[in-house]
Amino acid sequence: EAGVAQSPRYKIIEKRQSVAFWCNPISGHATLYWYQQILGQGPKLLIQFQNNGVVDDSQLPKDRFSAERLKGVDSTLKIQPAKLEDSAVYLCASSFSMNTEAFFGQGTRLTVV
Amino acid sequence: GIQVEQSPPDLILQEGANSTLRCNFSDSVNNLQWFHQNPWGQLINLFYIPSGTKQNGRLSATTVATERYSLLYISSSQTTDSGVYFCAPESSGTASKLTFGTGTRLQVTL
């Protein structure tokens, strides 16, 4: 069974530029999560989808971050404009439904210079 | 939201030693997961354990949901066990979500 796929693996951008990350969850998984992991910290939930609806986006900085999951499968996370403090690993995860085991992709390492 | 504390924050073991990692959480939970983050950053699923005890090889985990803690046991540690261990309880209620602790950084030396 294929795991959670993310791209790109690495991205370096200048501050004030925009960037987008893509996630393809495990087939059949209705719940999709985006986490931000800053170096030395645990992952922090940015947004959680159930199919194509948002369940929780309370920690998403909505002035610069946006995410969508239009057909309830793939998802994109966008940052516009990026700040230095956005440098982190962005992790995508999926689960069959809420309250079931979640599986993570390899992440996208973003460096903002 | 739920608060998650892990201890110890850092641990150095000699190969072959045993260890216990602890995870305390502040609220009732529907389930709890343990992950190992390897040096390349990949989060590897170890256990999905809302309650009770599970074992997988040299690793085992116990969750006592009524007392709001979980333990991860590593026996006969190997250098490949090095990395960061995270627990992530999923809070109960309609807005359930996985919340990560700050992790335990483990280094196993020869």
GROMACS .gro file of N, CA and C in nm, chain A:
model
  339
    1GLU      N    1   0.086  -0.119   0.000
    1GLU     CA    2   0.000   0.000   0.000
    1GLU      C    3   0.089   0.124   0.000
    2ALA      N    4   0.062   0.216  -0.092
    2ALA     CA    5   0.142   0.337  -0.100
    2ALA      C    6   0.114   0.424   0.021
    3GLY      N    7   0.220   0.494   0.066
    3GLY     CA    8   0.205   0.582   0.181
    3GLY      C    9   0.160   0.720   0.138
    4VAL      N   10   0.170   0.815   0.230
    4VAL     CA   11   0.137   0.954   0.203
    4VAL      C   12   0.251   1.016   0.121
    5ALA      N   13   0.216   1.075   0.009
    5ALA     CA   14   0.318   1.135  -0.079
    5ALA      C   15   0.314   1.286  -0.066
    6GLN      N   16   0.433   1.345  -0.054
    6GLN     CA   17   0.445   1.490  -0.047
    6GLN      C   18   0.550   1.538  -0.146
    7SER      N   19   0.527   1.658  -0.198
    7SER     CA   20   0.628   1.721  -0.282
    7SER      C   21   0.615   1.872  -0.271
    8PRO      N   22   0.727   1.945  -0.291
    8PRO     CA   23   0.861   1.891  -0.306
    8PRO      C   24   0.919   1.845  -0.173
    9ARG      N   25   1.034   1.784  -0.173
    9ARG     CA   26   1.099   1.744  -0.048
    9ARG      C   27   1.169   1.862   0.017
   10TYR      N   28   1.223   1.950  -0.064
   10TYR     CA   29   1.296   2.066  -0.014
   10TYR      C   30   1.258   2.189  -0.097
   11LYS      N   31   1.259   2.304  -0.029
   11LYS     CA   32   1.230   2.429  -0.099
   11LYS      C   33   1.301   2.543  -0.026
   12ILE      N   34   1.371   2.624  -0.103
   12ILE     CA   35   1.435   2.745  -0.049
   12ILE      C   36   1.375   2.864  -0.123
   13ILE      N   37   1.323   2.960  -0.048
   13ILE     CA   38   1.266   3.081  -0.110
   13ILE      C   39   1.311   3.203  -0.032
   14GLU      N   40   1.296   3.318  -0.094
   14GLU     CA   41   1.326   3.442  -0.025
   14GLU      C   42   1.199   3.490   0.047
   15LYS      N   43   1.220   3.566   0.156
   15LYS     CA   44   1.104   3.619   0.228
   15LYS      C   45   1.020   3.705   0.133
   16ARG      N   46   0.892   3.703   0.157
   16ARG     CA   47   0.790   3.772   0.079
   16ARG      C   48   0.752   3.698  -0.049
   17GLN      N   49   0.824   3.590  -0.082
   17GLN     CA   50   0.781   3.509  -0.197
   17GLN      C   51   0.669   3.415  -0.154
   18SER      N   52   0.607   3.349  -0.250
   18SER     CA   53   0.502   3.252  -0.220
   18SER      C   54   0.553   3.111  -0.250
   19VAL      N   55   0.489   3.014  -0.186
   19VAL     CA   56   0.529   2.874  -0.204
   19VAL      C   57   0.406   2.786  -0.184
   20ALA      N   58   0.406   2.670  -0.249
   20ALA     CA   59   0.295   2.576  -0.235
   20ALA      C   60   0.348   2.436  -0.216
   21PHE      N   61   0.281   2.361  -0.132
   21PHE     CA   62   0.317   2.222  -0.104
   21PHE      C   63   0.199   2.134  -0.143
   22TRP      N   64   0.230   2.013  -0.188
   22TRP     CA   65   0.127   1.921  -0.234
   22TRP      C   66   0.130   1.793  -0.152
   23CYS      N   67   0.013   1.735  -0.128
   23CYS     CA   68   0.002   1.612  -0.052
   23CYS      C   69  -0.100   1.520  -0.116
   24ASN      N   70  -0.062   1.394  -0.134
   24ASN     CA   71  -0.154   1.290  -0.181
   24ASN      C   72  -0.168   1.188  -0.069
   25PRO      N   73  -0.283   1.178  -0.005
   25PRO     CA   74  -0.298   1.088   0.109
   25PRO      C   75  -0.308   0.941   0.066
   26ILE      N   76  -0.310   0.853   0.163
   26ILE     CA   77  -0.331   0.711   0.136
   26ILE      C   78  -0.472   0.694   0.078
   27SER      N   79  -0.483   0.609  -0.023
   27SER     CA   80  -0.610   0.590  -0.091
   27SER      C   81  -0.720   0.549   0.008
   28GLY      N   82  -0.833   0.617  -0.001
   28GLY     CA   83  -0.946   0.583   0.085
   28GLY      C   84  -0.948   0.656   0.218
   29HIS      N   85  -0.844   0.732   0.247
   29HIS     CA   86  -0.839   0.806   0.374
   29HIS      C   87  -0.917   0.936   0.363
   30ALA      N   88  -1.014   0.951   0.452
   30ALA     CA   89  -1.101   1.068   0.447
   30ALA      C   90  -1.043   1.188   0.522
   31THR      N   91  -0.960   1.161   0.621
   31THR     CA   92  -0.908   1.269   0.705
   31THR      C   93  -0.766   1.303   0.662
   32LEU      N   94  -0.740   1.432   0.644
   32LEU     CA   95  -0.607   1.477   0.604
   32LEU      C   96  -0.565   1.592   0.694
   33TYR      N   97  -0.438   1.589   0.734
   33TYR     CA   98  -0.383   1.687   0.827
   33TYR      C   99  -0.260   1.753   0.766
   34TRP      N  100  -0.242   1.881   0.795
   34TRP     CA  101  -0.116   1.951   0.769
   34TRP      C  102  -0.059   1.996   0.903
   35TYR      N  103   0.067   1.961   0.927
   35TYR     CA  104   0.138   2.000   1.048
   35TYR      C  105   0.260   2.082   1.010
   36GLN      N  106   0.298   2.172   1.100
   36GLN     CA  107   0.422   2.247   1.088
   36GLN      C  108   0.515   2.204   1.201
   37GLN      N  109   0.638   2.165   1.167
   37GLN     CA  110   0.735   2.127   1.270
   37GLN      C  111   0.857   2.217   1.261
   38ILE      N  112   0.871   2.304   1.359
   38ILE     CA  113   0.989   2.390   1.371
   38ILE      C  114   1.099   2.310   1.439
   39LEU      N  115   1.221   2.336   1.400
   39LEU     CA  116   1.336   2.260   1.451
   39LEU      C  117   1.336   2.255   1.603
   40GLY      N  118   1.344   2.132   1.657
   40GLY     CA  119   1.351   2.114   1.802
   40GLY      C  120   1.216   2.107   1.872
   41GLN      N  121   1.109   2.117   1.796
   41GLN     CA  122   0.975   2.115   1.855
   41GLN      C  123   0.894   1.998   1.799
   42GLY      N  124   0.781   1.969   1.865
   42GLY     CA  125   0.689   1.871   1.812
   42GLY      C  126   0.603   1.931   1.702
   43PRO      N  127   0.549   1.847   1.615
   43PRO     CA  128   0.461   1.899   1.509
   43PRO      C  129   0.339   1.971   1.567
   44LYS      N  130   0.301   2.079   1.499
   44LYS     CA  131   0.184   2.157   1.539
   44LYS      C  132   0.081   2.152   1.428
   45LEU      N  133  -0.043   2.118   1.462
   45LEU     CA  134  -0.149   2.108   1.362
   45LEU      C  135  -0.183   2.245   1.305
   46LEU      N  136  -0.181   2.254   1.172
   46LEU     CA  137  -0.224   2.377   1.105
   46LEU      C  138  -0.369   2.367   1.061
   47ILE      N  139  -0.405   2.255   0.996
   47ILE     CA  140  -0.540   2.241   0.945
   47ILE      C  141  -0.572   2.093   0.931
   48GLN      N  142  -0.699   2.060   0.954
   48GLN     CA  143  -0.747   1.923   0.943
   48GLN      C  144  -0.872   1.921   0.856
   49PHE      N  145  -0.871   1.833   0.756
   49PHE     CA  146  -0.985   1.815   0.666
   49PHE      C  147  -1.053   1.681   0.693
   50GLN      N  148  -1.182   1.680   0.679
   50GLN     CA  149  -1.259   1.555   0.672
   50GLN      C  150  -1.325   1.559   0.535
   51ASN      N  151  -1.282   1.468   0.446
   51ASN     CA  152  -1.316   1.477   0.304
   51ASN      C  153  -1.274   1.615   0.254
   52ASN      N  154  -1.361   1.697   0.198
   52ASN     CA  155  -1.316   1.828   0.151
   52ASN      C  156  -1.359   1.941   0.243
   53GLY      N  157  -1.407   1.907   0.364
   53GLY     CA  158  -1.447   2.009   0.460
   53GLY      C  159  -1.343   2.029   0.568
   54VAL      N  160  -1.330   2.153   0.615
   54VAL     CA  161  -1.234   2.186   0.720
   54VAL      C  162  -1.294   2.153   0.857
   55VAL      N  163  -1.220   2.072   0.935
   55VAL     CA  164  -1.262   2.037   1.070
   55VAL      C  165  -1.202   2.133   1.172
   56ASP      N  166  -1.075   2.166   1.151
   56ASP     CA  167  -1.004   2.253   1.246
   56ASP      C  168  -0.898   2.331   1.172
   57ASP      N  169  -0.902   2.460   1.179
   57ASP     CA  170  -0.795   2.546   1.125
   57ASP      C  171  -0.762   2.656   1.224
   58SER      N  172  -0.781   2.626   1.353
   58SER     CA  173  -0.765   2.729   1.456
   58SER      C  174  -0.622   2.780   1.469
   59GLN      N  175  -0.523   2.700   1.428
   59GLN     CA  176  -0.384   2.743   1.439
   59GLN      C  177  -0.322   2.778   1.305
   60LEU      N  178  -0.403   2.795   1.205
   60LEU     CA  179  -0.354   2.833   1.072
   60LEU      C  180  -0.348   2.986   1.064
   61PRO      N  181  -0.230   3.043   1.037
   61PRO     CA  182  -0.220   3.190   1.022
   61PRO      C  183  -0.287   3.232   0.891
   62LYS      N  184  -0.413   3.265   0.900
   62LYS     CA  185  -0.495   3.279   0.779
   62LYS      C  186  -0.461   3.404   0.698
   63ASP      N  187  -0.382   3.495   0.756
   63ASP     CA  188  -0.343   3.612   0.678
   63ASP      C  189  -0.241   3.574   0.570
   64ARG      N  190  -0.173   3.461   0.588
   64ARG     CA  191  -0.070   3.425   0.490
   64ARG      C  192  -0.077   3.279   0.445
   65PHE      N  193  -0.141   3.195   0.522
   65PHE     CA  194  -0.150   3.053   0.489
   65PHE      C  195  -0.291   3.021   0.437
   66SER      N  196  -0.295   2.932   0.337
   66SER     CA  197  -0.423   2.881   0.290
   66SER      C  198  -0.406   2.735   0.251
   67ALA      N  199  -0.514   2.660   0.259
   67ALA     CA  200  -0.509   2.519   0.222
   67ALA      C  201  -0.642   2.481   0.161
   68GLU      N  202  -0.634   2.385   0.068
   68GLU     CA  203  -0.757   2.338   0.007
   68GLU      C  204  -0.748   2.188  -0.022
   69ARG      N  205  -0.864   2.128  -0.029
   69ARG     CA  206  -0.874   1.985  -0.062
   69ARG      C  207  -1.002   1.971  -0.143
   70LEU      N  208  -0.995   2.016  -0.266
   70LEU     CA  209  -1.115   2.040  -0.345
   70LEU      C  210  -1.197   1.914  -0.371
   71LYS      N  211  -1.135   1.804  -0.406
   71LYS     CA  212  -1.211   1.684  -0.441
   71LYS      C  213  -1.204   1.579  -0.332
   72GLY      N  214  -1.160   1.622  -0.213
   72GLY     CA  215  -1.154   1.528  -0.101
   72GLY      C  216  -1.042   1.428  -0.111
   73VAL      N  217  -0.944   1.454  -0.199
   73VAL     CA  218  -0.830   1.361  -0.211
   73VAL      C  219  -0.701   1.439  -0.186
   74ASP      N  220  -0.640   1.490  -0.296
   74ASP     CA  221  -0.517   1.567  -0.282
   74ASP      C  222  -0.542   1.698  -0.209
   75SER      N  223  -0.434   1.751  -0.153
   75SER     CA  224  -0.443   1.880  -0.085
   75SER      C  225  -0.321   1.965  -0.116
   76THR      N  226  -0.340   2.097  -0.117
   76THR     CA  227  -0.228   2.189  -0.129
   76THR      C  228  -0.230   2.287  -0.013
   77LEU      N  229  -0.112   2.322   0.034
   77LEU     CA  230  -0.092   2.422   0.138
   77LEU      C  231  -0.008   2.534   0.077
   78LYS      N  232  -0.054   2.657   0.090
   78LYS     CA  233   0.016   2.770   0.030
   78LYS      C  234   0.053   2.872   0.137
   79ILE      N  235   0.168   2.933   0.117
   79ILE     CA  236   0.213   3.043   0.204
   79ILE      C  237   0.240   3.163   0.113
   80GLN      N  238   0.175   3.276   0.145
   80GLN     CA  239   0.194   3.395   0.063
   80GLN      C  240   0.160   3.519   0.145
   81PRO      N  241   0.254   3.607   0.176
   81PRO     CA  242   0.397   3.596   0.150
   81PRO      C  243   0.469   3.525   0.265
   82ALA      N  244   0.580   3.461   0.235
   82ALA     CA  245   0.653   3.387   0.337
   82ALA      C  246   0.735   3.481   0.426
   83LYS      N  247   0.749   3.440   0.552
   83LYS     CA  248   0.834   3.511   0.647
   83LYS      C  249   0.947   3.417   0.692
   84LEU      N  250   1.049   3.477   0.751
   84LEU     CA  251   1.163   3.396   0.797
   84LEU      C  252   1.118   3.288   0.895
   85GLU      N  253   1.021   3.323   0.983
   85GLU     CA  254   0.979   3.228   1.085
   85GLU      C  255   0.895   3.113   1.030
   86ASP      N  256   0.866   3.115   0.900
   86ASP     CA  257   0.795   3.002   0.838
   86ASP      C  258   0.890   2.888   0.803
   87SER      N  259   1.019   2.910   0.823
   87SER     CA  260   1.116   2.802   0.798
   87SER      C  261   1.086   2.686   0.892
   88ALA      N  262   1.057   2.570   0.834
   88ALA     CA  263   1.011   2.454   0.912
   88ALA      C  264   0.995   2.337   0.817
   89VAL      N  265   0.960   2.222   0.875
   89VAL     CA  266   0.918   2.108   0.795
   89VAL      C  267   0.766   2.103   0.798
   90TYR      N  268   0.707   2.089   0.680
   90TYR     CA  269   0.561   2.081   0.669
   90TYR      C  270   0.524   1.937   0.640
   91LEU      N  271   0.449   1.880   0.733
   91LEU     CA  272   0.414   1.739   0.729
   91LEU      C  273   0.267   1.721   0.695
   92CYS      N  274   0.241   1.628   0.607
   92CYS     CA  275   0.104   1.591   0.574
   92CYS      C  276   0.079   1.452   0.630
   93ALA      N  277  -0.039   1.430   0.682
   93ALA     CA  278  -0.077   1.299   0.734
   93ALA      C  279  -0.219   1.268   0.691
   94SER      N  280  -0.252   1.140   0.692
   94SER     CA  281  -0.390   1.100   0.661
   94SER      C  282  -0.431   0.984   0.749
   95SER      N  283  -0.563   0.971   0.768
   95SER     CA  284  -0.618   0.858   0.841
   95SER      C  285  -0.750   0.820   0.777
   96PHE      N  286  -0.793   0.696   0.801
   96PHE     CA  287  -0.915   0.647   0.739
   96PHE      C  288  -1.034   0.736   0.775
   97SER      N  289  -1.038   0.773   0.903
   97SER     CA  290  -1.138   0.869   0.950
   97SER      C  291  -1.082   0.932   1.077
   98MET      N  292  -1.155   1.024   1.135
   98MET     CA  293  -1.111   1.080   1.263
   98MET      C  294  -1.110   0.968   1.367
   99ASN      N  295  -1.020   0.979   1.464
   99ASN     CA  296  -1.006   0.880   1.571
   99ASN      C  297  -0.956   0.745   1.522
  100THR      N  298  -0.888   0.745   1.408
  100THR     CA  299  -0.818   0.624   1.363
  100THR      C  300  -0.671   0.658   1.341
  101GLU      N  301  -0.591   0.556   1.320
  101GLU     CA  302  -0.446   0.574   1.315
  101GLU      C  303  -0.406   0.665   1.199
  102ALA      N  304  -0.319   0.761   1.229
  102ALA     CA  305  -0.271   0.855   1.128
  102ALA      C  306  -0.133   0.814   1.080
  103PHE      N  307  -0.108   0.838   0.951
  103PHE     CA  308   0.021   0.805   0.888
  103PHE      C  309   0.075   0.930   0.821
  104PHE      N  310   0.207   0.949   0.835
  104PHE     CA  311   0.269   1.072   0.789
  104PHE      C  312   0.352   1.053   0.663
  105GLY      N  313   0.357   1.158   0.582
  105GLY     CA  314   0.448   1.164   0.471
  105GLY      C  315   0.587   1.204   0.517
  106GLN      N  316   0.681   1.215   0.421
  106GLN     CA  317   0.820   1.245   0.456
  106GLN      C  318   0.842   1.392   0.482
  107GLY      N  319   0.746   1.476   0.447
  107GLY     CA  320   0.756   1.617   0.478
  107GLY      C  321   0.825   1.699   0.371
  108THR      N  322   0.801   1.829   0.376
  108THR     CA  323   0.869   1.925   0.290
  108THR      C  324   0.946   2.020   0.382
  109ARG      N  325   1.077   2.027   0.360
  109ARG     CA  326   1.160   2.117   0.440
  109ARG      C  327   1.168   2.252   0.370
  110LEU      N  328   1.112   2.355   0.433
  110LEU     CA  329   1.111   2.490   0.377
  110LEU      C  330   1.213   2.577   0.449
  111THR      N  331   1.296   2.642   0.371
  111THR     CA  332   1.389   2.741   0.425
  111THR      C  333   1.356   2.875   0.361
  112VAL      N  334   1.331   2.975   0.444
  112VAL     CA  335   1.303   3.110   0.398
  112VAL      C  336   1.423   3.197   0.432
  113VAL      N  337   1.482   3.258   0.330
  113VAL     CA  338   1.605   3.338   0.351
  113VAL      C  339   1.579   3.485   0.320
   0.00000   0.00000   0.00000
